[in-house]
Amino acid sequence: MKILLLGKNGQVGWELQRSLAPLGELIALDRQAVGNLCGDLSDLESLRATIRQVGPDIIVNAAAYTAVDKAESEVGLAERVNALASQVMADEAASQGAWLVHYSTDYVFNGEGTEAWQESDAVAPINRYGASKLAGEQAIIASGCLYLIFRTSWVYGARGNNFAKTMLRLAKDRETLNVIADQVGAPTGADLIADVTALAIRHVTTRPELAGLYHLAAAGEVSWYGYASHVIDFAKANGEVLAVGAINPIDSSAYPTPAQRPLNSRLNTQKLRDNFSLRLPDWQSGVTRMLREVLNK
Ligand code: NDP
């Protein structure tokens, strides 16, 4: 089996390099060209030519325009990378009989209510990033290719920057931290996403009827405030010297950003767990593991 991985150095892409390796021949690209292979999703014609040249059985697309606030002003680029490039991959997958594995976001929803979103719920993105990711999903679904789309939320990895590391850095110098408490979701490890992806690929290659759209997130829920408190409590309990004394919950309205964020990022993962006989661990176990890794505890 030949797998073409795009976005190999993102949080999820990095973990996919590990989890996909045992499945077959892995050709992994980032936006830099390798020979005449092009992994830059903004160069649509070169992307198409690359897929044709590689002739993969499975395309796994972990690349995306993920700068949520910047997408409000770089609308054209966000749409090109998140929607038009998805269209190219889907069309090529359809014509070559390949699978397309793709990632999307709870930001396709408007964030209202407190129920966990199901795959069948109505979509209504409230920012440009969400709209561009939704357009990508719709292009894939309309193409007629065999696809797996995983909508996920609040992704972190031990490598690179993440919310927990930012909180730890700020807590070293500041006595108080103000953290948003009215947005709720589930921090989800890039390693979990990559492992579930590999398991799902194993299933669908023999059971194509499992193709479709799935919600993939760690179990449980928490606000950014609760997440920050978990991180700081763990660090203090494990001997980190921090200046922070108080963590204050604030509303989103007290922290305006160019892109509006949904308040309800909860994802219902029942379909994924049932169709693939999976158990998804609670968010705390993955975050604690990541903290042990970054703090070397
Ligand atoms: P990252 O931002 O960590 O990785 C995205 C990767 O895409 C980066 O390596 C980036 O490269 C690359 N990229 C950006 N533009 C291009 C381009 N034009 N051509 C090629 N590569 C490009 O994202 P995650 O790993 O966290 O996200 C994986 C998927 O999950 C994405 O589809 C995202 O939309 C989705 N998702 C992410 C969430 C999150 O909280 N992060 C939440 C919900 C869904 P470079 O570093 O060079 O820019």
Short mmCIF file of C-alpha atoms and ligand atoms in Angstrom, two decimals:
data_model
loop_
_atom_site.label_atom_id
_atom_site.label_comp_id
_atom_site.label_asym_id
_atom_site.label_seq_id
_atom_site.Cartn_x
_atom_site.Cartn_y
_atom_site.Cartn_z
CA MET A 1 0.00 0.00 0.00
CA LYS A 2 1.34 3.42 -1.00
CA ILE A 3 0.44 6.37 1.24
CA LEU A 4 0.98 10.03 0.34
CA LEU A 5 1.07 12.18 3.49
CA LEU A 6 0.76 15.96 3.12
CA GLY A 7 1.62 18.35 5.95
CA LYS A 8 4.13 15.97 7.54
CA ASN A 9 5.54 18.55 9.98
CA GLY A 10 2.32 19.87 11.52
CA GLN A 11 1.19 18.60 14.92
CA VAL A 12 -0.91 15.80 13.45
CA GLY A 13 1.36 15.27 10.45
CA TRP A 14 4.36 14.67 12.69
CA GLU A 15 2.53 11.93 14.61
CA LEU A 16 1.18 10.45 11.37
CA GLN A 17 4.73 9.93 10.14
CA ARG A 18 5.04 7.52 13.07
CA SER A 19 1.61 5.85 13.02
CA LEU A 20 1.35 5.37 9.23
CA ALA A 21 4.87 4.01 8.78
CA PRO A 22 3.96 0.35 9.48
CA LEU A 23 1.04 0.38 7.03
CA GLY A 24 3.02 0.55 3.81
CA GLU A 25 5.28 2.74 1.71
CA LEU A 26 4.99 6.28 3.10
CA ILE A 27 5.80 9.31 0.96
CA ALA A 28 5.65 12.28 3.33
CA LEU A 29 5.80 15.91 2.17
CA ASP A 30 5.65 19.34 3.71
CA ARG A 31 5.36 22.57 1.75
CA GLN A 32 8.99 22.30 0.53
CA ALA A 33 9.43 20.52 -2.80
CA VAL A 34 11.27 17.19 -2.83
CA GLY A 35 12.70 16.63 -6.30
CA ASN A 36 9.72 17.25 -8.56
CA LEU A 37 7.17 16.40 -5.84
CA CYS A 38 5.30 19.42 -4.49
CA GLY A 39 3.54 19.45 -1.11
CA ASP A 40 2.54 23.11 -1.22
CA LEU A 41 -1.25 23.14 -1.10
CA SER A 42 -1.42 26.68 -2.45
CA ASP A 43 0.10 25.46 -5.74
CA LEU A 44 -2.90 23.54 -7.01
CA GLU A 45 -1.53 22.40 -10.36
CA SER A 46 1.74 21.13 -8.88
CA LEU A 47 -0.25 19.36 -6.16
CA ARG A 48 -2.35 17.64 -8.82
CA ALA A 49 0.76 16.62 -10.78
CA THR A 50 2.37 15.27 -7.58
CA ILE A 51 -0.61 13.06 -6.77
CA ARG A 52 -0.62 11.74 -10.33
CA GLN A 53 3.10 11.04 -10.21
CA VAL A 54 2.99 9.26 -6.82
CA GLY A 55 -0.17 7.29 -7.63
CA PRO A 56 -1.04 6.63 -3.97
CA ASP A 57 -3.59 4.14 -2.65
CA ILE A 58 -4.29 6.59 0.17
CA ILE A 59 -3.81 10.35 0.43
CA VAL A 60 -3.65 11.59 4.02
CA ASN A 61 -3.98 15.36 4.23
CA ALA A 62 -2.71 16.78 7.51
CA ALA A 63 -1.80 20.14 5.94
CA ALA A 64 -4.11 23.08 6.48
CA TYR A 65 -4.21 26.82 6.86
CA THR A 66 -4.73 26.85 10.66
CA ALA A 67 -4.09 30.50 11.60
CA VAL A 68 -7.64 31.16 12.76
CA ASP A 69 -7.31 34.91 13.34
CA LYS A 70 -5.16 35.58 10.29
CA ALA A 71 -7.72 33.78 8.10
CA GLU A 72 -10.07 36.73 8.64
CA SER A 73 -7.74 38.89 6.52
CA GLU A 74 -6.04 36.21 4.36
CA VAL A 75 -9.35 34.84 3.14
CA GLY A 76 -8.16 33.90 -0.33
CA LEU A 77 -5.17 31.88 0.89
CA ALA A 78 -7.20 30.11 3.61
CA GLU A 79 -9.79 29.09 1.00
CA ARG A 80 -7.14 27.96 -1.46
CA VAL A 81 -5.35 25.73 1.05
CA ASN A 82 -8.37 24.47 3.00
CA ALA A 83 -10.98 24.23 0.24
CA LEU A 84 -9.49 24.30 -3.27
CA ALA A 85 -6.57 21.98 -2.45
CA SER A 86 -9.03 19.55 -0.83
CA GLN A 87 -11.02 19.65 -4.05
CA VAL A 88 -7.89 18.77 -6.07
CA MET A 89 -7.05 15.87 -3.74
CA ALA A 90 -10.62 14.59 -3.82
CA ASP A 91 -10.87 14.78 -7.61
CA GLU A 92 -7.56 12.94 -8.01
CA ALA A 93 -8.55 10.34 -5.41
CA ALA A 94 -11.86 9.81 -7.23
CA SER A 95 -10.25 9.39 -10.64
CA GLN A 96 -7.43 7.15 -9.35
CA GLY A 97 -9.65 5.04 -7.05
CA ALA A 98 -7.62 6.16 -4.02
CA TRP A 99 -8.79 6.93 -0.49
CA LEU A 100 -8.62 10.45 0.89
CA VAL A 101 -8.17 10.90 4.65
CA HIS A 102 -8.73 14.48 5.76
CA TYR A 103 -9.14 16.51 8.98
CA SER A 104 -11.70 19.12 9.81
CA THR A 105 -12.90 20.99 12.86
CA ASP A 106 -15.75 21.67 15.26
CA TYR A 107 -15.49 25.26 13.93
CA VAL A 108 -17.89 24.18 11.15
CA PHE A 109 -20.59 24.59 13.85
CA ASN A 110 -21.85 27.85 15.31
CA GLY A 111 -21.00 26.91 18.90
CA GLU A 112 -24.49 27.40 20.28
CA GLY A 113 -25.97 25.24 23.04
CA THR A 114 -24.27 22.75 25.32
CA GLU A 115 -24.95 19.42 23.56
CA ALA A 116 -22.05 17.61 21.91
CA TRP A 117 -22.30 18.04 18.12
CA GLN A 118 -23.18 15.03 16.01
CA GLU A 119 -22.00 14.49 12.44
CA SER A 120 -25.57 15.05 11.19
CA ASP A 121 -26.05 18.42 12.95
CA ALA A 122 -26.48 21.56 10.87
CA VAL A 123 -23.26 23.41 10.10
CA ALA A 124 -22.94 27.21 10.35
CA PRO A 125 -19.36 28.43 10.78
CA ILE A 126 -18.88 31.76 12.55
CA ASN A 127 -15.41 32.60 11.22
CA ARG A 128 -13.50 32.44 7.91
CA TYR A 129 -11.31 29.52 8.98
CA GLY A 130 -14.40 27.46 9.83
CA ALA A 131 -16.00 28.41 6.51
CA SER A 132 -12.89 27.40 4.55
CA LYS A 133 -12.70 24.04 6.38
CA LEU A 134 -16.38 23.41 5.73
CA ALA A 135 -15.90 24.15 2.02
CA GLY A 136 -13.08 21.58 2.02
CA GLU A 137 -15.34 18.94 3.58
CA GLN A 138 -18.11 19.65 1.11
CA ALA A 139 -15.76 19.40 -1.88
CA ILE A 140 -14.54 16.00 -0.70
CA ILE A 141 -18.02 14.65 -0.06
CA ALA A 142 -19.31 15.91 -3.43
CA SER A 143 -16.36 14.42 -5.36
CA GLY A 144 -17.51 10.83 -5.02
CA CYS A 145 -14.10 9.64 -3.76
CA LEU A 146 -13.70 7.16 -0.93
CA TYR A 147 -13.00 9.36 2.09
CA LEU A 148 -12.55 9.54 5.83
CA ILE A 149 -13.01 13.02 7.28
CA PHE A 150 -12.20 13.41 10.98
CA ARG A 151 -13.53 16.54 12.64
CA THR A 152 -11.48 17.20 15.73
CA SER A 153 -10.96 19.96 18.33
CA TRP A 154 -8.35 21.72 20.47
CA VAL A 155 -5.38 19.77 19.08
CA TYR A 156 -2.07 19.71 20.94
CA GLY A 157 1.22 17.91 20.41
CA ALA A 158 4.36 17.64 22.51
CA ARG A 159 6.27 19.08 19.56
CA GLY A 160 5.87 22.75 18.70
CA ASN A 161 3.73 25.31 20.47
CA ASN A 162 0.52 24.54 22.24
CA PHE A 163 -1.84 26.11 24.79
CA ALA A 164 -0.39 24.15 27.74
CA LYS A 165 3.16 25.26 26.95
CA THR A 166 1.98 28.88 26.61
CA MET A 167 0.30 28.68 30.05
CA LEU A 168 3.48 27.22 31.59
CA ARG A 169 5.60 29.97 30.05
CA LEU A 170 3.29 32.75 31.25
CA ALA A 171 2.99 31.18 34.71
CA LYS A 172 6.75 31.46 35.21
CA ASP A 173 6.62 35.29 35.13
CA ARG A 174 3.07 36.33 35.96
CA GLU A 175 1.32 36.18 39.30
CA THR A 176 -2.16 36.00 37.76
CA LEU A 177 -3.47 34.49 34.55
CA ASN A 178 -6.84 35.36 33.01
CA VAL A 179 -8.19 32.45 30.98
CA ILE A 180 -11.41 32.05 28.99
CA ALA A 181 -13.98 29.98 30.84
CA ASP A 182 -17.02 30.11 28.54
CA GLN A 183 -15.56 28.05 25.64
CA VAL A 184 -15.82 24.32 26.27
CA GLY A 185 -14.27 21.43 24.33
CA ALA A 186 -11.89 18.49 24.68
CA PRO A 187 -8.12 18.92 24.27
CA THR A 188 -7.15 16.16 21.83
CA GLY A 189 -3.64 14.83 21.33
CA ALA A 190 -2.15 14.74 17.85
CA ASP A 191 -0.84 11.28 18.81
CA LEU A 192 -4.36 10.03 19.50
CA ILE A 193 -5.61 11.43 16.18
CA ALA A 194 -2.73 9.78 14.32
CA ASP A 195 -3.23 6.41 16.03
CA VAL A 196 -6.98 6.42 15.35
CA THR A 197 -6.28 7.37 11.74
CA ALA A 198 -4.00 4.36 11.26
CA LEU A 199 -6.53 2.02 12.89
CA ALA A 200 -9.34 3.41 10.77
CA ILE A 201 -7.32 3.03 7.58
CA ARG A 202 -6.75 -0.63 8.43
CA HIS A 203 -10.51 -1.10 8.84
CA VAL A 204 -11.72 0.78 5.77
CA THR A 205 -9.39 -0.84 3.29
CA THR A 206 -11.28 -4.09 3.86
CA ARG A 207 -14.64 -2.52 4.79
CA PRO A 208 -15.21 0.46 2.45
CA GLU A 209 -18.76 0.85 3.75
CA LEU A 210 -17.16 2.53 6.80
CA ALA A 211 -16.11 5.53 4.69
CA GLY A 212 -17.55 8.82 5.88
CA LEU A 213 -17.46 11.76 8.25
CA TYR A 214 -16.51 11.17 11.89
CA HIS A 215 -16.04 13.22 15.04
CA LEU A 216 -12.74 12.42 16.76
CA ALA A 217 -11.87 13.96 20.13
CA ALA A 218 -10.69 12.82 23.54
CA ALA A 219 -13.43 11.96 26.06
CA GLY A 220 -14.76 14.45 28.58
CA GLU A 221 -14.96 18.22 28.40
CA VAL A 222 -13.31 21.26 29.93
CA SER A 223 -13.05 25.03 29.44
CA TRP A 224 -9.76 26.73 28.58
CA TYR A 225 -9.77 27.91 32.20
CA GLY A 226 -10.15 24.34 33.48
CA TYR A 227 -7.48 23.16 31.05
CA ALA A 228 -5.05 25.87 32.25
CA SER A 229 -5.77 24.99 35.88
CA HIS A 230 -5.03 21.31 35.18
CA VAL A 231 -1.71 22.23 33.56
CA ILE A 232 -0.60 24.56 36.36
CA ASP A 233 -1.69 22.16 39.13
CA PHE A 234 0.27 19.34 37.49
CA ALA A 235 3.36 21.51 37.07
CA LYS A 236 3.28 22.72 40.68
CA ALA A 237 2.67 19.22 42.04
CA ASN A 238 5.72 18.08 40.09
CA GLY A 239 8.10 20.68 41.45
CA GLU A 240 8.02 23.38 38.77
CA VAL A 241 8.76 26.81 40.20
CA LEU A 242 6.00 29.13 39.00
CA ALA A 243 5.19 32.74 39.88
CA VAL A 244 1.48 32.29 39.27
CA GLY A 245 -0.80 32.41 42.30
CA ALA A 246 -4.26 32.95 40.83
CA ILE A 247 -5.92 31.79 37.63
CA ASN A 248 -9.00 33.87 36.90
CA PRO A 249 -11.89 32.72 34.71
CA ILE A 250 -12.96 35.32 32.13
CA ASP A 251 -15.60 35.47 29.38
CA SER A 252 -14.68 35.45 25.68
CA SER A 253 -16.04 38.99 25.50
CA ALA A 254 -13.16 40.13 27.74
CA TYR A 255 -10.61 38.78 25.22
CA PRO A 256 -11.62 40.00 21.76
CA THR A 257 -9.88 38.37 18.78
CA PRO A 258 -10.20 39.02 15.02
CA ALA A 259 -12.00 35.69 14.58
CA GLN A 260 -14.96 34.81 16.78
CA ARG A 261 -14.61 31.40 18.50
CA PRO A 262 -17.51 28.99 19.08
CA LEU A 263 -18.45 28.59 22.76
CA ASN A 264 -19.50 24.97 22.37
CA SER A 265 -16.75 22.83 20.82
CA ARG A 266 -18.06 19.54 22.25
CA LEU A 267 -17.99 16.69 19.71
CA ASN A 268 -20.08 13.54 20.01
CA THR A 269 -17.78 10.64 19.05
CA GLN A 270 -20.30 7.79 19.31
CA LYS A 271 -20.26 7.01 15.57
CA LEU A 272 -16.47 6.66 15.48
CA ARG A 273 -16.36 4.50 18.60
CA ASP A 274 -19.17 2.24 17.38
CA ASN A 275 -18.04 1.81 13.76
CA PHE A 276 -14.39 1.15 14.63
CA SER A 277 -14.86 -0.54 18.04
CA LEU A 278 -12.70 2.07 19.71
CA ARG A 279 -12.41 3.56 23.16
CA LEU A 280 -11.30 7.18 23.34
CA PRO A 281 -9.35 8.07 26.51
CA ASP A 282 -10.28 11.10 28.61
CA TRP A 283 -8.55 14.37 27.79
CA GLN A 284 -6.67 14.46 31.11
CA SER A 285 -4.66 11.30 30.41
CA GLY A 286 -3.32 12.62 27.10
CA VAL A 287 -2.58 16.11 28.46
CA THR A 288 -0.82 14.67 31.50
CA ARG A 289 1.31 12.46 29.27
CA MET A 290 2.24 15.46 27.10
CA LEU A 291 3.11 17.47 30.23
CA ARG A 292 5.35 14.67 31.50
CA GLU A 293 7.09 14.72 28.14
CA VAL A 294 7.61 18.50 27.90
CA LEU A 295 8.54 18.90 31.59
CA ASN A 296 10.62 15.74 31.58
CA LYS A 297 8.80 14.40 34.70
P1 NDP B 1 -0.69 22.58 12.33
O1 NDP B 1 -0.91 24.04 12.16
O2 NDP B 1 0.16 22.08 13.42
O3 NDP B 1 -0.15 21.97 10.98
C1 NDP B 1 -0.61 22.36 9.74
C2 NDP B 1 0.49 22.08 8.74
O4 NDP B 1 0.02 22.52 7.48
C3 NDP B 1 1.79 22.81 9.06
O5 NDP B 1 2.87 21.93 8.95
C4 NDP B 1 1.83 23.88 7.98
O6 NDP B 1 3.12 24.18 7.56
C5 NDP B 1 1.10 23.16 6.85
N1 NDP B 1 0.68 24.10 5.83
C6 NDP B 1 0.09 25.30 5.96
N2 NDP B 1 -0.08 25.86 4.75
C7 NDP B 1 0.41 24.99 3.85
C8 NDP B 1 0.54 24.97 2.45
N3 NDP B 1 0.13 26.00 1.69
N4 NDP B 1 1.08 23.90 1.86
C9 NDP B 1 1.52 22.86 2.59
N5 NDP B 1 1.46 22.81 3.92
C10 NDP B 1 0.89 23.86 4.54
O7 NDP B 1 -2.16 21.95 12.40
P2 NDP B 1 -2.64 20.64 13.15
O8 NDP B 1 -1.70 19.52 12.94
O9 NDP B 1 -3.04 21.02 14.52
O10 NDP B 1 -3.98 20.38 12.33
C11 NDP B 1 -4.20 19.20 11.56
C12 NDP B 1 -5.62 19.24 11.04
O11 NDP B 1 -6.55 19.30 12.14
C13 NDP B 1 -5.95 20.44 10.15
O12 NDP B 1 -6.81 20.02 9.12
C14 NDP B 1 -6.71 21.38 11.07
O13 NDP B 1 -7.58 22.22 10.36
C15 NDP B 1 -7.44 20.39 11.95
N6 NDP B 1 -7.80 20.91 13.27
C16 NDP B 1 -6.84 21.48 14.09
C17 NDP B 1 -7.20 21.97 15.32
C18 NDP B 1 -6.18 22.60 16.22
O14 NDP B 1 -6.54 22.95 17.36
N7 NDP B 1 -4.91 22.75 15.83
C19 NDP B 1 -8.58 21.86 15.82
C20 NDP B 1 -9.48 21.23 14.91
C21 NDP B 1 -9.09 20.76 13.68
P3 NDP B 1 3.88 25.47 8.14
O15 NDP B 1 4.17 25.15 9.58
O16 NDP B 1 5.06 25.56 7.26
O17 NDP B 1 2.91 26.61 7.99
#
